[in-house]
């Protein structure tokens, strides 16, 4: 169950507004701008199923390892993904479930462990000369008006089938596929254009996250691969490789060693963890010198820097084509009025034909929610 992780480069980009919209739409919501690990796992265990919205998380999430552990442990159901604590009344060990949907809004970068369990949604501030076509809806009015939408979501949740099988684009990281599987399933159940839109969103968001999450050594391997491709050779001298890296603009290599750039010794230290060592080689009948062979890097390239964009794009297109010819959506709530929730929903007038005035109000609300999100 992935976390919805909202982020932005500066305040005022709409993260809190998204959480406010979600607060009116999600199931049994708990929202907070500050929470401790002890409170979070007790609330989840007591009130589950529920949804937790954490706003302004910069001030209490980054420096709180216990709270981050609780968020991370809630990624999957099961005893291994719960939290053991001491019952204060009996002093006996007690297992607390920490599994529930969560949305987090913060400015700074996310902890890598949380980021890997999240759908990362970067947000940008609206330009000053661009006026919103929607008027701000008072908070009380908004919660009253979305009541019908909540009832429809409840019916959809009762009818939806997430047993699959779903054609999910292959990604280099299995956790990415775990995160997106329930979302792809919901989109496939919805039908229409949603299956294709969900897969395109997966490719766009996960490709950006993979690029942003590269550490120094992974970036080093990518640049070495590109240098080999440009040279078209199967070997390169250590000194020449260091010089080529230092020539790259907007890369960190020239800033290494206190601004002196990388050298052969620095390269040897950083390539050693990958099992790559230099050899004594000859270049164009010149004097033998230390260098690297492309063959030593090939398996490392495949393991650590797969071509995320090209592989993902190809598999996304294949998955969408397979879905279009595979089967109809597993369910369509508009064509299946019978469900275990029908008696409750009829009392809520969800299934009754809407009046013209009510239909116009619903269209306005749908446009507002879609615009904000």
mmCIF file of C-alpha atoms in Angstrom:
data_model
loop_
_atom_site.group_PDB
_atom_site.id
_atom_site.type_symbol
_atom_site.label_atom_id
_atom_site.label_comp_id
_atom_site.label_asym_id
_atom_site.label_seq_id
_atom_site.Cartn_x
_atom_site.Cartn_y
_atom_site.Cartn_z
ATOM 1 C CA UNK A 1 0.000 0.000 0.000
ATOM 2 C CA UNK A 2 2.021 2.998 -1.203
ATOM 3 C CA UNK A 3 2.261 6.380 0.489
ATOM 4 C CA UNK A 4 1.097 9.428 -1.468
ATOM 5 C CA UNK A 5 4.140 11.703 -1.084
ATOM 6 C CA UNK A 6 3.566 15.330 -2.102
ATOM 7 C CA UNK A 7 6.629 17.534 -2.506
ATOM 8 C CA UNK A 8 7.494 20.980 -3.865
ATOM 9 C CA UNK A 9 10.565 23.230 -4.154
ATOM 10 C CA UNK A 10 8.971 26.042 -2.118
ATOM 11 C CA UNK A 11 5.887 26.772 0.019
ATOM 12 C CA UNK A 12 2.600 27.749 -1.584
ATOM 13 C CA UNK A 13 2.467 25.026 -4.253
ATOM 14 C CA UNK A 14 -0.843 23.473 -3.164
ATOM 15 C CA UNK A 15 0.241 20.487 -1.085
ATOM 16 C CA UNK A 16 -2.027 21.378 1.847
ATOM 17 C CA UNK A 17 -4.890 22.063 -0.571
ATOM 18 C CA UNK A 18 -4.568 18.538 -1.962
ATOM 19 C CA UNK A 19 -4.722 17.132 1.578
ATOM 20 C CA UNK A 20 -7.817 19.237 2.285
ATOM 21 C CA UNK A 21 -9.523 17.827 -0.818
ATOM 22 C CA UNK A 22 -8.531 14.298 0.199
ATOM 23 C CA UNK A 23 -9.862 14.920 3.691
ATOM 24 C CA UNK A 24 -13.334 15.236 2.207
ATOM 25 C CA UNK A 25 -13.035 12.133 0.021
ATOM 26 C CA UNK A 26 -11.102 9.416 1.851
ATOM 27 C CA UNK A 27 -12.410 6.904 4.373
ATOM 28 C CA UNK A 28 -12.326 7.666 8.135
ATOM 29 C CA UNK A 29 -9.706 10.370 7.925
ATOM 30 C CA UNK A 30 -7.240 11.496 10.594
ATOM 31 C CA UNK A 31 -5.305 14.613 9.630
ATOM 32 C CA UNK A 32 -2.470 16.227 11.534
ATOM 33 C CA UNK A 33 0.381 18.714 11.196
ATOM 34 C CA UNK A 34 2.372 16.948 13.915
ATOM 35 C CA UNK A 35 2.273 13.428 15.300
ATOM 36 C CA UNK A 36 4.517 11.058 17.246
ATOM 37 C CA UNK A 37 5.220 7.444 16.454
ATOM 38 C CA UNK A 38 3.390 6.276 19.604
ATOM 39 C CA UNK A 39 0.227 8.175 18.676
ATOM 40 C CA UNK A 40 0.340 7.076 15.031
ATOM 41 C CA UNK A 41 0.566 3.326 15.584
ATOM 42 C CA UNK A 42 -2.063 3.416 18.340
ATOM 43 C CA UNK A 43 -4.519 5.330 16.139
ATOM 44 C CA UNK A 44 -3.988 2.972 13.209
ATOM 45 C CA UNK A 45 -4.388 -0.110 15.365
ATOM 46 C CA UNK A 46 -7.517 1.196 17.098
ATOM 47 C CA UNK A 47 -9.442 2.807 14.226
ATOM 48 C CA UNK A 48 -8.375 0.770 11.187
ATOM 49 C CA UNK A 49 -9.518 0.900 8.435
ATOM 50 C CA UNK A 50 -8.638 4.573 8.331
ATOM 51 C CA UNK A 51 -6.621 7.113 6.351
ATOM 52 C CA UNK A 52 -3.888 9.301 7.830
ATOM 53 C CA UNK A 53 -2.890 12.653 6.308
ATOM 54 C CA UNK A 54 0.391 14.196 7.531
ATOM 55 C CA UNK A 55 0.905 17.845 6.597
ATOM 56 C CA UNK A 56 3.971 20.054 7.224
ATOM 57 C CA UNK A 57 6.027 16.898 7.737
ATOM 58 C CA UNK A 58 9.377 18.710 7.448
ATOM 59 C CA UNK A 59 9.270 19.667 11.116
ATOM 60 C CA UNK A 60 8.711 16.240 12.671
ATOM 61 C CA UNK A 61 9.409 13.446 10.159
ATOM 62 C CA UNK A 62 12.996 13.950 9.002
ATOM 63 C CA UNK A 63 14.599 13.780 12.457
ATOM 64 C CA UNK A 64 12.293 11.142 13.924
ATOM 65 C CA UNK A 65 13.564 7.664 13.105
ATOM 66 C CA UNK A 66 10.828 5.949 15.140
ATOM 67 C CA UNK A 67 8.092 7.760 13.189
ATOM 68 C CA UNK A 68 9.755 6.932 9.862
ATOM 69 C CA UNK A 69 9.918 3.270 10.902
ATOM 70 C CA UNK A 70 6.173 3.231 11.573
ATOM 71 C CA UNK A 71 5.451 4.796 8.169
ATOM 72 C CA UNK A 72 7.758 2.316 6.419
ATOM 73 C CA UNK A 73 6.372 -0.716 8.248
ATOM 74 C CA UNK A 74 2.871 0.085 7.004
ATOM 75 C CA UNK A 75 3.792 -0.691 3.410
ATOM 76 C CA UNK A 76 2.453 -4.250 3.569
ATOM 77 C CA UNK A 77 0.033 -6.196 5.697
ATOM 78 C CA UNK A 78 1.336 -8.951 7.945
ATOM 79 C CA UNK A 79 2.983 -9.703 11.252
ATOM 80 C CA UNK A 80 6.443 -8.845 9.906
ATOM 81 C CA UNK A 81 5.214 -5.357 8.988
ATOM 82 C CA UNK A 82 3.776 -4.419 12.377
ATOM 83 C CA UNK A 83 5.179 -2.832 15.527
ATOM 84 C CA UNK A 84 5.840 -4.552 18.836
ATOM 85 C CA UNK A 85 5.392 -2.404 21.951
ATOM 86 C CA UNK A 86 4.815 -2.965 25.665
ATOM 87 C CA UNK A 87 1.236 -2.767 26.902
ATOM 88 C CA UNK A 88 1.361 -0.093 29.596
ATOM 89 C CA UNK A 89 -1.435 -1.748 31.586
ATOM 90 C CA UNK A 90 -0.189 -5.349 31.638
ATOM 91 C CA UNK A 91 3.530 -4.907 30.765
ATOM 92 C CA UNK A 92 3.048 -7.673 28.178
ATOM 93 C CA UNK A 93 4.394 -7.315 24.616
ATOM 94 C CA UNK A 94 1.667 -6.249 22.189
ATOM 95 C CA UNK A 95 1.610 -6.267 18.399
ATOM 96 C CA UNK A 96 0.252 -3.094 16.755
ATOM 97 C CA UNK A 97 -0.825 -2.988 13.129
ATOM 98 C CA UNK A 98 0.551 0.034 11.247
ATOM 99 C CA UNK A 99 -1.055 -0.705 7.855
ATOM 100 C CA UNK A 100 -3.263 2.079 6.485
ATOM 101 C CA UNK A 101 -3.358 4.531 3.569
ATOM 102 C CA UNK A 102 -1.182 7.580 4.202
ATOM 103 C CA UNK A 103 -0.516 10.878 2.434
ATOM 104 C CA UNK A 104 2.421 13.108 3.388
ATOM 105 C CA UNK A 105 3.199 16.690 2.371
ATOM 106 C CA UNK A 106 6.659 18.187 2.879
ATOM 107 C CA UNK A 107 9.186 20.485 1.223
ATOM 108 C CA UNK A 108 12.518 18.748 1.616
ATOM 109 C CA UNK A 109 13.564 15.485 0.012
ATOM 110 C CA UNK A 110 12.084 12.325 1.460
ATOM 111 C CA UNK A 111 14.049 9.683 3.297
ATOM 112 C CA UNK A 112 15.069 7.058 0.679
ATOM 113 C CA UNK A 113 13.205 4.292 2.523
ATOM 114 C CA UNK A 114 9.948 6.297 2.507
ATOM 115 C CA UNK A 115 10.494 7.424 -1.086
ATOM 116 C CA UNK A 116 10.832 3.822 -2.283
ATOM 117 C CA UNK A 117 7.438 3.028 -0.721
ATOM 118 C CA UNK A 118 5.727 6.113 -2.142
ATOM 119 C CA UNK A 119 4.066 7.510 -5.211
ATOM 120 C CA UNK A 120 6.026 10.771 -5.475
ATOM 121 C CA UNK A 121 3.999 13.708 -6.809
ATOM 122 C CA UNK A 122 6.070 16.875 -7.379
ATOM 123 C CA UNK A 123 4.040 20.097 -7.327
ATOM 124 C CA UNK A 124 4.774 23.606 -8.625
ATOM 125 C CA UNK A 125 3.422 27.000 -7.680
ATOM 126 C CA UNK A 126 0.841 28.595 -9.982
ATOM 127 C CA UNK A 127 2.200 31.680 -11.837
ATOM 128 C CA UNK A 128 0.956 35.026 -10.503
ATOM 129 C CA UNK A 129 -0.537 36.006 -13.866
ATOM 130 C CA UNK A 130 -2.522 32.755 -14.070
ATOM 131 C CA UNK A 131 -5.834 33.053 -12.311
ATOM 132 C CA UNK A 132 -7.733 30.032 -11.121
ATOM 133 C CA UNK A 133 -11.092 29.496 -12.827
ATOM 134 C CA UNK A 134 -12.486 28.056 -9.597
ATOM 135 C CA UNK A 135 -13.620 30.058 -6.625
ATOM 136 C CA UNK A 136 -12.481 28.946 -3.200
ATOM 137 C CA UNK A 137 -15.167 26.782 -1.613
ATOM 138 C CA UNK A 138 -15.780 27.325 2.116
ATOM 139 C CA UNK A 139 -14.614 24.343 4.145
ATOM 140 C CA UNK A 140 -18.056 23.547 5.622
ATOM 141 C CA UNK A 141 -19.765 23.831 2.244
ATOM 142 C CA UNK A 142 -17.170 21.600 0.624
ATOM 143 C CA UNK A 143 -17.666 18.755 3.114
ATOM 144 C CA UNK A 144 -21.442 18.979 2.731
ATOM 145 C CA UNK A 145 -21.276 19.007 -1.065
ATOM 146 C CA UNK A 146 -18.911 16.027 -1.435
ATOM 147 C CA UNK A 147 -21.131 13.770 0.650
ATOM 148 C CA UNK A 148 -22.685 12.249 -2.460
ATOM 149 C CA UNK A 149 -19.245 11.701 -3.986
ATOM 150 C CA UNK A 150 -18.183 9.862 -0.830
ATOM 151 C CA UNK A 151 -21.222 7.576 -1.120
ATOM 152 C CA UNK A 152 -20.391 6.782 -4.731
ATOM 153 C CA UNK A 153 -16.799 6.031 -3.783
ATOM 154 C CA UNK A 154 -18.086 3.687 -1.095
ATOM 155 C CA UNK A 155 -20.170 1.802 -3.661
ATOM 156 C CA UNK A 156 -17.226 1.632 -6.059
ATOM 157 C CA UNK A 157 -15.010 0.240 -3.281
ATOM 158 C CA UNK A 158 -17.602 -2.431 -2.505
ATOM 159 C CA UNK A 159 -17.816 -3.570 -6.126
ATOM 160 C CA UNK A 160 -14.196 -3.313 -7.218
ATOM 161 C CA UNK A 161 -12.186 -6.454 -7.896
ATOM 162 C CA UNK A 162 -8.448 -6.286 -7.223
ATOM 163 C CA UNK A 163 -7.732 -9.991 -7.671
ATOM 164 C CA UNK A 164 -6.316 -9.370 -11.153
ATOM 165 C CA UNK A 165 -4.581 -10.413 -13.250
ATOM 166 C CA UNK A 166 -3.370 -6.931 -14.221
ATOM 167 C CA UNK A 167 -0.817 -6.173 -16.924
ATOM 168 C CA UNK A 168 1.653 -3.920 -15.112
ATOM 169 C CA UNK A 169 4.602 -2.425 -17.019
ATOM 170 C CA UNK A 170 7.849 -4.145 -16.081
ATOM 171 C CA UNK A 171 10.123 -1.924 -14.012
ATOM 172 C CA UNK A 172 13.684 -2.559 -12.776
ATOM 173 C CA UNK A 173 12.550 -2.305 -9.154
ATOM 174 C CA UNK A 174 10.005 -4.810 -7.836
ATOM 175 C CA UNK A 175 8.887 -2.355 -5.140
ATOM 176 C CA UNK A 176 7.744 0.042 -7.843
ATOM 177 C CA UNK A 177 5.434 -2.650 -9.203
ATOM 178 C CA UNK A 178 4.209 -3.422 -5.673
ATOM 179 C CA UNK A 179 3.351 0.258 -5.180
ATOM 180 C CA UNK A 180 1.422 0.583 -8.402
ATOM 181 C CA UNK A 181 -0.382 -2.751 -8.528
ATOM 182 C CA UNK A 182 -3.449 -1.613 -6.524
ATOM 183 C CA UNK A 183 -3.637 1.653 -8.499
ATOM 184 C CA UNK A 184 -3.413 -0.136 -11.853
ATOM 185 C CA UNK A 185 -6.112 -2.519 -10.621
ATOM 186 C CA UNK A 186 -8.434 0.348 -9.709
ATOM 187 C CA UNK A 187 -7.836 1.968 -13.103
ATOM 188 C CA UNK A 188 -8.554 -1.286 -14.944
ATOM 189 C CA UNK A 189 -11.805 -1.658 -13.028
ATOM 190 C CA UNK A 190 -12.788 1.894 -13.954
ATOM 191 C CA UNK A 191 -12.244 1.195 -17.654
ATOM 192 C CA UNK A 192 -12.375 3.865 -20.338
ATOM 193 C CA UNK A 193 -9.167 5.879 -20.626
ATOM 194 C CA UNK A 194 -8.072 5.231 -17.028
ATOM 195 C CA UNK A 195 -6.001 2.072 -17.677
ATOM 196 C CA UNK A 196 -3.791 3.877 -20.167
ATOM 197 C CA UNK A 197 -3.579 7.070 -18.081
ATOM 198 C CA UNK A 198 -2.547 5.100 -14.983
ATOM 199 C CA UNK A 199 0.253 3.327 -16.817
ATOM 200 C CA UNK A 200 1.524 6.562 -18.358
ATOM 201 C CA UNK A 201 1.492 8.192 -14.925
ATOM 202 C CA UNK A 202 3.456 5.250 -13.522
ATOM 203 C CA UNK A 203 6.150 5.618 -16.191
ATOM 204 C CA UNK A 204 6.427 9.397 -15.848
ATOM 205 C CA UNK A 205 6.535 9.527 -12.042
ATOM 206 C CA UNK A 206 8.753 6.494 -11.488
ATOM 207 C CA UNK A 207 11.272 7.479 -14.161
ATOM 208 C CA UNK A 208 11.699 10.881 -12.545
ATOM 209 C CA UNK A 209 11.985 9.323 -9.081
ATOM 210 C CA UNK A 210 14.621 6.866 -10.305
ATOM 211 C CA UNK A 211 16.704 9.661 -11.777
ATOM 212 C CA UNK A 212 16.429 11.825 -8.664
ATOM 213 C CA UNK A 213 17.320 8.917 -6.377
ATOM 214 C CA UNK A 214 20.651 8.051 -8.030
ATOM 215 C CA UNK A 215 23.501 8.052 -5.546
ATOM 216 C CA UNK A 216 27.062 9.140 -6.362
ATOM 217 C CA UNK A 217 28.338 5.706 -7.390
ATOM 218 C CA UNK A 218 25.347 5.006 -9.636
ATOM 219 C CA UNK A 219 25.847 8.380 -11.332
ATOM 220 C CA UNK A 220 29.526 7.516 -11.765
ATOM 221 C CA UNK A 221 28.628 4.290 -13.560
ATOM 222 C CA UNK A 222 26.196 6.098 -15.860
ATOM 223 C CA UNK A 223 28.823 8.664 -16.863
ATOM 224 C CA UNK A 224 31.477 5.976 -17.423
ATOM 225 C CA UNK A 225 29.041 4.066 -19.629
ATOM 226 C CA UNK A 226 28.365 7.207 -21.665
ATOM 227 C CA UNK A 227 32.104 7.869 -22.049
ATOM 228 C CA UNK A 228 32.706 4.345 -23.381
ATOM 229 C CA UNK A 229 29.816 4.799 -25.850
ATOM 230 C CA UNK A 230 31.170 8.126 -27.119
ATOM 231 C CA UNK A 231 34.719 6.806 -27.548
ATOM 232 C CA UNK A 232 33.620 3.561 -29.174
ATOM 233 C CA UNK A 233 36.563 1.690 -27.597
ATOM 234 C CA UNK A 234 36.685 -1.374 -25.393
ATOM 235 C CA UNK A 235 39.339 0.124 -23.075
ATOM 236 C CA UNK A 236 40.402 3.438 -21.592
ATOM 237 C CA UNK A 237 43.365 4.583 -19.519
ATOM 238 C CA UNK A 238 42.638 5.464 -15.893
ATOM 239 C CA UNK A 239 44.094 8.947 -16.297
ATOM 240 C CA UNK A 240 42.067 9.584 -19.469
ATOM 241 C CA UNK A 241 38.863 8.386 -17.782
ATOM 242 C CA UNK A 242 39.424 10.763 -14.867
ATOM 243 C CA UNK A 243 39.983 13.665 -17.282
ATOM 244 C CA UNK A 244 36.831 12.836 -19.253
ATOM 245 C CA UNK A 245 34.785 12.805 -16.039
ATOM 246 C CA UNK A 246 36.184 16.157 -14.915
ATOM 247 C CA UNK A 247 35.236 17.675 -18.293
ATOM 248 C CA UNK A 248 31.536 16.893 -17.801
ATOM 249 C CA UNK A 249 29.520 20.022 -17.053
ATOM 250 C CA UNK A 250 26.802 20.047 -14.396
ATOM 251 C CA UNK A 251 28.304 16.906 -12.868
ATOM 252 C CA UNK A 252 29.947 16.675 -9.435
ATOM 253 C CA UNK A 253 33.282 15.140 -10.500
ATOM 254 C CA UNK A 254 35.325 18.318 -10.816
ATOM 255 C CA UNK A 255 34.247 19.298 -7.297
ATOM 256 C CA UNK A 256 35.654 16.115 -5.751
ATOM 257 C CA UNK A 257 38.819 16.139 -3.661
ATOM 258 C CA UNK A 258 38.169 19.698 -2.459
ATOM 259 C CA UNK A 259 37.724 21.025 -5.981
ATOM 260 C CA UNK A 260 40.712 19.230 -7.529
ATOM 261 C CA UNK A 261 38.565 16.768 -9.463
ATOM 262 C CA UNK A 262 38.745 12.992 -9.578
ATOM 263 C CA UNK A 263 42.003 11.142 -10.223
ATOM 264 C CA UNK A 264 42.921 7.477 -10.883
ATOM 265 C CA UNK A 265 43.220 6.693 -7.169
ATOM 266 C CA UNK A 266 39.755 8.154 -6.459
ATOM 267 C CA UNK A 267 38.309 6.102 -9.315
ATOM 268 C CA UNK A 268 39.897 2.908 -8.038
ATOM 269 C CA UNK A 269 38.416 3.393 -4.552
ATOM 270 C CA UNK A 270 34.883 4.034 -5.839
ATOM 271 C CA UNK A 271 34.877 1.229 -8.421
ATOM 272 C CA UNK A 272 36.305 -1.389 -6.064
ATOM 273 C CA UNK A 273 32.931 -2.079 -4.291
ATOM 274 C CA UNK A 274 31.521 -3.125 -7.693
ATOM 275 C CA UNK A 275 34.364 -5.621 -8.194
ATOM 276 C CA UNK A 276 36.002 -3.479 -10.903
ATOM 277 C CA UNK A 277 39.794 -3.131 -10.862
ATOM 278 C CA UNK A 278 42.223 -1.561 -13.273
ATOM 279 C CA UNK A 279 44.514 -3.586 -15.561
ATOM 280 C CA UNK A 280 47.919 -2.954 -17.095
ATOM 281 C CA UNK A 281 47.036 -2.244 -20.736
ATOM 282 C CA UNK A 282 48.702 -1.053 -23.927
ATOM 283 C CA UNK A 283 47.163 1.671 -26.089
ATOM 284 C CA UNK A 284 48.292 2.057 -29.738
ATOM 285 C CA UNK A 285 51.701 0.452 -29.095
ATOM 286 C CA UNK A 286 52.425 3.051 -26.429
ATOM 287 C CA UNK A 287 53.948 2.369 -23.059
ATOM 288 C CA UNK A 288 51.808 0.131 -20.841
ATOM 289 C CA UNK A 289 49.640 1.976 -18.320
ATOM 290 C CA UNK A 290 46.772 1.359 -15.946
ATOM 291 C CA UNK A 291 43.301 1.324 -17.449
ATOM 292 C CA UNK A 292 39.837 -0.261 -17.522
ATOM 293 C CA UNK A 293 38.167 -2.709 -19.900
ATOM 294 C CA UNK A 294 34.576 -2.263 -21.013
ATOM 295 C CA UNK A 295 33.973 -5.976 -20.465
ATOM 296 C CA UNK A 296 34.551 -5.486 -16.711
ATOM 297 C CA UNK A 297 31.696 -2.958 -16.584
ATOM 298 C CA UNK A 298 29.066 -4.696 -18.690
ATOM 299 C CA UNK A 299 27.473 -6.821 -15.959
ATOM 300 C CA UNK A 300 27.690 -3.942 -13.491
ATOM 301 C CA UNK A 301 25.871 -1.646 -15.932
ATOM 302 C CA UNK A 302 23.060 -4.180 -16.281
ATOM 303 C CA UNK A 303 22.717 -4.638 -12.524
ATOM 304 C CA UNK A 304 22.884 -1.034 -11.362
ATOM 305 C CA UNK A 305 21.821 1.235 -14.228
ATOM 306 C CA UNK A 306 19.195 -0.486 -16.373
ATOM 307 C CA UNK A 307 17.678 1.739 -19.032
ATOM 308 C CA UNK A 308 14.618 2.704 -17.016
ATOM 309 C CA UNK A 309 13.038 5.015 -19.580
ATOM 310 C CA UNK A 310 13.331 2.855 -22.689
ATOM 311 C CA UNK A 311 12.434 -0.400 -20.948
ATOM 312 C CA UNK A 312 9.526 1.192 -19.101
ATOM 313 C CA UNK A 313 8.137 2.923 -22.197
ATOM 314 C CA UNK A 314 8.209 -0.284 -24.219
ATOM 315 C CA UNK A 315 6.606 -2.348 -21.486
ATOM 316 C CA UNK A 316 4.022 0.350 -20.768
ATOM 317 C CA UNK A 317 2.883 0.346 -24.390
ATOM 318 C CA UNK A 318 2.812 -3.460 -24.444
ATOM 319 C CA UNK A 319 0.836 -3.591 -21.207
ATOM 320 C CA UNK A 320 -1.721 -1.097 -22.482
ATOM 321 C CA UNK A 321 -2.143 -3.036 -25.745
ATOM 322 C CA UNK A 322 -2.517 -6.305 -23.851
ATOM 323 C CA UNK A 323 -5.130 -4.760 -21.588
ATOM 324 C CA UNK A 324 -7.158 -3.418 -24.514
ATOM 325 C CA UNK A 325 -7.366 -6.904 -26.056
ATOM 326 C CA UNK A 326 -7.261 -8.879 -22.797
ATOM 327 C CA UNK A 327 -10.691 -8.378 -21.325
ATOM 328 C CA UNK A 328 -13.261 -5.841 -20.295
ATOM 329 C CA UNK A 329 -12.766 -4.148 -16.930
ATOM 330 C CA UNK A 330 -13.404 -6.487 -14.009
ATOM 331 C CA UNK A 331 -16.409 -4.467 -12.973
ATOM 332 C CA UNK A 332 -18.234 -1.332 -13.898
ATOM 333 C CA UNK A 333 -20.183 0.180 -11.050
ATOM 334 C CA UNK A 334 -22.513 2.020 -13.412
ATOM 335 C CA UNK A 335 -23.629 -1.265 -14.956
ATOM 336 C CA UNK A 336 -23.746 -3.235 -11.721
ATOM 337 C CA UNK A 337 -26.261 -1.624 -9.362
ATOM 338 C CA UNK A 338 -26.512 -4.807 -7.306
ATOM 339 C CA UNK A 339 -24.018 -4.999 -4.463
ATOM 340 C CA UNK A 340 -23.890 -5.723 -0.798
ATOM 341 C CA UNK A 341 -24.042 -1.984 -0.160
ATOM 342 C CA UNK A 342 -27.182 -1.354 -2.228
ATOM 343 C CA UNK A 343 -29.653 -1.067 0.641
ATOM 344 C CA UNK A 344 -27.491 1.499 2.412
ATOM 345 C CA UNK A 345 -26.786 3.385 -0.792
ATOM 346 C CA UNK A 346 -30.461 3.593 -1.753
ATOM 347 C CA UNK A 347 -31.178 5.192 1.590
ATOM 348 C CA UNK A 348 -28.519 7.732 0.667
ATOM 349 C CA UNK A 349 -30.237 8.321 -2.709
ATOM 350 C CA UNK A 350 -27.034 7.473 -4.584
ATOM 351 C CA UNK A 351 -28.866 5.364 -7.131
ATOM 352 C CA UNK A 352 -31.753 7.765 -7.631
ATOM 353 C CA UNK A 353 -31.675 9.837 -10.832
ATOM 354 C CA UNK A 354 -30.204 13.258 -9.996
ATOM 355 C CA UNK A 355 -32.148 16.419 -10.564
ATOM 356 C CA UNK A 356 -30.852 18.936 -13.082
ATOM 357 C CA UNK A 357 -29.679 21.287 -10.324
ATOM 358 C CA UNK A 358 -27.973 18.458 -8.445
ATOM 359 C CA UNK A 359 -26.308 17.198 -11.633
ATOM 360 C CA UNK A 360 -24.846 20.666 -12.334
ATOM 361 C CA UNK A 361 -23.502 20.908 -8.785
ATOM 362 C CA UNK A 362 -21.882 17.490 -9.091
ATOM 363 C CA UNK A 363 -20.233 18.457 -12.391
ATOM 364 C CA UNK A 364 -18.829 21.606 -10.783
ATOM 365 C CA UNK A 365 -17.457 19.608 -7.860
ATOM 366 C CA UNK A 366 -15.915 16.999 -10.163
ATOM 367 C CA UNK A 367 -14.178 19.765 -12.126
ATOM 368 C CA UNK A 368 -12.940 21.386 -8.907
ATOM 369 C CA UNK A 369 -11.529 18.155 -7.465
ATOM 370 C CA UNK A 370 -9.892 17.181 -10.768
ATOM 371 C CA UNK A 371 -8.329 20.667 -11.131
ATOM 372 C CA UNK A 372 -6.897 20.778 -7.608
ATOM 373 C CA UNK A 373 -5.522 17.235 -7.664
#
